[in-house]
mmCIF file of C-alpha atoms in Angstrom:
data_model
loop_
_atom_site.group_PDB
_atom_site.id
_atom_site.type_symbol
_atom_site.label_atom_id
_atom_site.label_comp_id
_atom_site.label_asym_id
_atom_site.label_seq_id
_atom_site.Cartn_x
_atom_site.Cartn_y
_atom_site.Cartn_z
ATOM 1 C CA MET N 1 292.231 60.199 54.421
ATOM 2 C CA SER N 2 290.474 63.994 53.555
ATOM 3 C CA PRO N 3 291.087 66.871 56.047
ATOM 4 C CA HIS N 4 287.348 66.689 57.118
ATOM 5 C CA GLU N 5 287.505 63.094 57.714
ATOM 6 C CA GLU N 6 291.225 63.794 59.864
ATOM 7 C CA LEU N 7 289.537 66.639 61.882
ATOM 8 C CA ARG N 8 286.620 64.196 62.890
ATOM 9 C CA ALA N 9 289.204 61.645 63.944
ATOM 10 C CA LEU N 10 290.989 64.041 65.935
ATOM 11 C CA LEU N 11 287.687 64.900 68.140
ATOM 12 C CA GLN N 12 287.214 61.081 68.610
ATOM 13 C CA ARG N 13 291.029 60.565 69.539
ATOM 14 C CA TYR N 14 290.235 63.532 71.996
ATOM 15 C CA ALA N 15 287.071 61.982 73.749
ATOM 16 C CA ARG N 16 289.138 58.710 74.099
ATOM 17 C CA ALA N 17 292.096 60.120 75.358
ATOM 18 C CA VAL N 18 290.146 62.389 77.786
ATOM 19 C CA ASP N 19 288.044 59.688 79.293
ATOM 20 C CA ASP N 20 290.983 57.146 79.706
ATOM 21 C CA ARG N 21 293.076 60.101 80.835
ATOM 22 C CA GLU N 22 295.980 59.020 78.234
ATOM 23 C CA ILE N 23 298.007 62.416 78.784
ATOM 24 C CA ASP N 24 300.719 61.327 76.306
ATOM 25 C CA THR N 25 298.015 60.927 73.732
ATOM 26 C CA LEU N 26 296.273 64.195 75.022
ATOM 27 C CA THR N 27 299.433 66.121 74.451
ATOM 28 C CA SER N 28 300.052 64.807 70.699
ATOM 29 C CA LEU N 29 296.371 65.979 70.224
ATOM 30 C CA PHE N 30 297.558 69.741 70.833
ATOM 31 C CA HIS N 31 299.916 72.126 69.464
ATOM 32 C CA PRO N 32 302.746 72.799 71.949
ATOM 33 C CA ASP N 33 301.233 76.403 72.340
ATOM 34 C CA ALA N 34 297.928 75.530 72.445
ATOM 35 C CA VAL N 35 295.782 77.637 74.861
ATOM 36 C CA ILE N 36 292.650 76.221 76.706
ATOM 37 C CA THR N 37 289.801 78.114 78.104
ATOM 38 C CA GLY N 38 287.122 76.222 79.898
ATOM 39 C CA ALA N 39 285.802 75.819 83.638
ATOM 40 C CA ARG N 40 289.367 76.563 85.469
ATOM 41 C CA GLY N 41 289.681 80.064 82.831
ATOM 42 C CA THR N 42 292.664 80.107 80.255
ATOM 43 C CA GLN N 43 295.249 77.797 80.578
ATOM 44 C CA PRO N 44 298.458 77.111 78.519
ATOM 45 C CA LEU N 45 298.841 73.504 77.531
ATOM 46 C CA ASP N 46 300.968 72.302 80.094
ATOM 47 C CA GLU N 47 298.899 73.685 82.961
ATOM 48 C CA TRP N 48 295.639 72.191 81.596
ATOM 49 C CA LEU N 49 297.580 68.991 81.073
ATOM 50 C CA GLU N 50 298.799 68.877 85.069
ATOM 51 C CA THR N 51 294.889 69.484 85.901
ATOM 52 C CA MET N 52 294.204 66.173 83.633
ATOM 53 C CA ARG N 53 296.528 64.370 85.816
ATOM 54 C CA ALA N 54 295.025 65.459 89.193
ATOM 55 C CA PRO N 55 292.654 63.094 91.184
ATOM 56 C CA ARG N 56 289.165 63.053 89.542
ATOM 57 C CA ALA N 57 286.139 64.267 91.211
ATOM 58 C CA PHE N 58 284.271 61.601 89.044
ATOM 59 C CA PRO N 59 286.279 58.480 88.360
ATOM 60 C CA GLN N 60 284.648 57.647 85.016
ATOM 61 C CA SER N 61 283.755 59.793 81.975
ATOM 62 C CA MET N 62 282.496 59.124 78.586
ATOM 63 C CA HIS N 63 282.427 61.957 75.991
ATOM 64 C CA VAL N 64 280.205 61.476 73.268
ATOM 65 C CA ILE N 65 281.254 63.768 70.080
ATOM 66 C CA CYS N 66 278.844 64.925 67.664
ATOM 67 C CA ASP N 67 279.694 65.948 63.993
ATOM 68 C CA PRO N 68 281.752 69.077 63.949
ATOM 69 C CA LEU N 69 280.780 72.096 61.779
ATOM 70 C CA VAL N 70 283.973 72.631 60.160
ATOM 71 C CA SER N 71 285.200 75.618 58.442
ATOM 72 C CA LEU N 72 288.371 74.700 56.576
ATOM 73 C CA ASP N 73 291.130 76.760 55.030
ATOM 74 C CA GLU N 74 293.123 73.792 53.154
ATOM 75 C CA ALA N 75 295.606 75.945 51.689
ATOM 76 C CA ALA N 76 296.652 77.898 54.939
ATOM 77 C CA GLY N 77 296.605 74.421 56.934
ATOM 78 C CA THR N 78 293.728 75.818 59.603
ATOM 79 C CA ALA N 79 290.212 74.872 60.465
ATOM 80 C CA ALA N 80 287.706 75.948 62.896
ATOM 81 C CA LEU N 81 285.667 73.318 64.591
ATOM 82 C CA ASP N 82 282.052 74.150 66.265
ATOM 83 C CA THR N 83 281.013 70.665 68.167
ATOM 84 C CA TYR N 84 278.378 69.567 70.410
ATOM 85 C CA ALA N 85 279.286 66.941 73.004
ATOM 86 C CA ILE N 86 277.345 65.389 76.275
ATOM 87 C CA VAL N 87 279.679 64.545 78.681
ATOM 88 C CA HIS N 88 278.806 61.734 81.188
ATOM 89 C CA GLN N 89 280.441 61.882 84.577
ATOM 90 C CA LEU N 90 280.268 59.099 86.905
ATOM 91 C CA SER N 91 280.486 58.759 90.666
ATOM 92 C CA GLU N 92 282.195 55.994 92.040
ATOM 93 C CA PRO N 93 279.868 52.874 92.552
ATOM 94 C CA GLY N 94 278.506 52.860 96.330
ATOM 95 C CA SER N 95 279.881 56.823 97.111
ATOM 96 C CA GLY N 96 276.387 57.886 97.376
ATOM 97 C CA LYS N 97 277.262 60.514 95.089
ATOM 98 C CA GLY N 98 275.212 61.505 91.965
ATOM 99 C CA ASP N 99 276.231 61.357 88.366
ATOM 100 C CA LEU N 100 276.660 64.442 86.336
ATOM 101 C CA THR N 101 276.100 64.851 82.461
ATOM 102 C CA LEU N 102 276.846 68.076 80.546
ATOM 103 C CA GLY N 103 275.863 69.707 77.405
ATOM 104 C CA MET N 104 279.113 71.129 75.836
ATOM 105 C CA ARG N 105 280.085 73.125 73.032
ATOM 106 C CA TYR N 106 284.114 72.837 71.890
ATOM 107 C CA LEU N 107 285.053 75.913 69.556
ATOM 108 C CA ASP N 108 288.677 74.877 68.378
ATOM 109 C CA ASP N 109 291.022 76.491 66.066
ATOM 110 C CA THR N 110 293.193 73.634 64.616
ATOM 111 C CA VAL N 111 296.095 73.636 62.350
ATOM 112 C CA VAL N 112 298.426 71.207 60.925
ATOM 113 C CA HIS N 113 301.640 70.957 62.992
ATOM 114 C CA GLN N 114 304.398 68.437 61.910
ATOM 115 C CA GLY N 115 302.242 67.013 59.326
ATOM 116 C CA GLN N 116 299.056 66.374 61.379
ATOM 117 C CA TRP N 117 295.786 68.407 62.445
ATOM 118 C CA VAL N 118 296.128 69.717 66.192
ATOM 119 C CA ILE N 119 294.004 72.074 68.429
ATOM 120 C CA ALA N 120 295.771 75.363 68.745
ATOM 121 C CA ARG N 121 293.035 76.965 70.748
ATOM 122 C CA ARG N 122 289.997 75.494 72.279
ATOM 123 C CA THR N 123 287.026 76.854 74.150
ATOM 124 C CA ALA N 124 285.066 74.782 76.160
ATOM 125 C CA ARG N 125 281.535 75.957 76.941
ATOM 126 C CA THR N 126 279.167 74.416 79.519
ATOM 127 C CA LEU N 127 275.677 75.006 77.775
ATOM 128 C CA TRP N 128 273.724 72.936 80.471
ATOM 129 C CA MET N 129 274.196 70.360 83.464
ATOM 130 C CA ARG N 130 271.934 67.892 85.198
#
């Protein structure tokens, strides 16, 4: 598989793992020293994973990942990804609470670590919400 395809697959594996709250899979998609910046501020990977283990305000989600813009430096084993996503967050049926849809932009610095592409730094920006 080409590096571009591996990087696209990395994002798709992320979407499925985050929606299913598969913490072990999420862990494998990030560099051990990764830093994630998003709605909760800047967090090291372990702290961010703890937020993923916590009870969810929306029990179901579905990330729809768009094709990333990839800036690849294959010789250095690095790539920058700029990816749009739509995230559907669904409330508990019958709860009377509304659902939430987010327009997101993920800016990822990725590296090859132990033979696979992983996210070393992520900035998740909410562009809009409804």
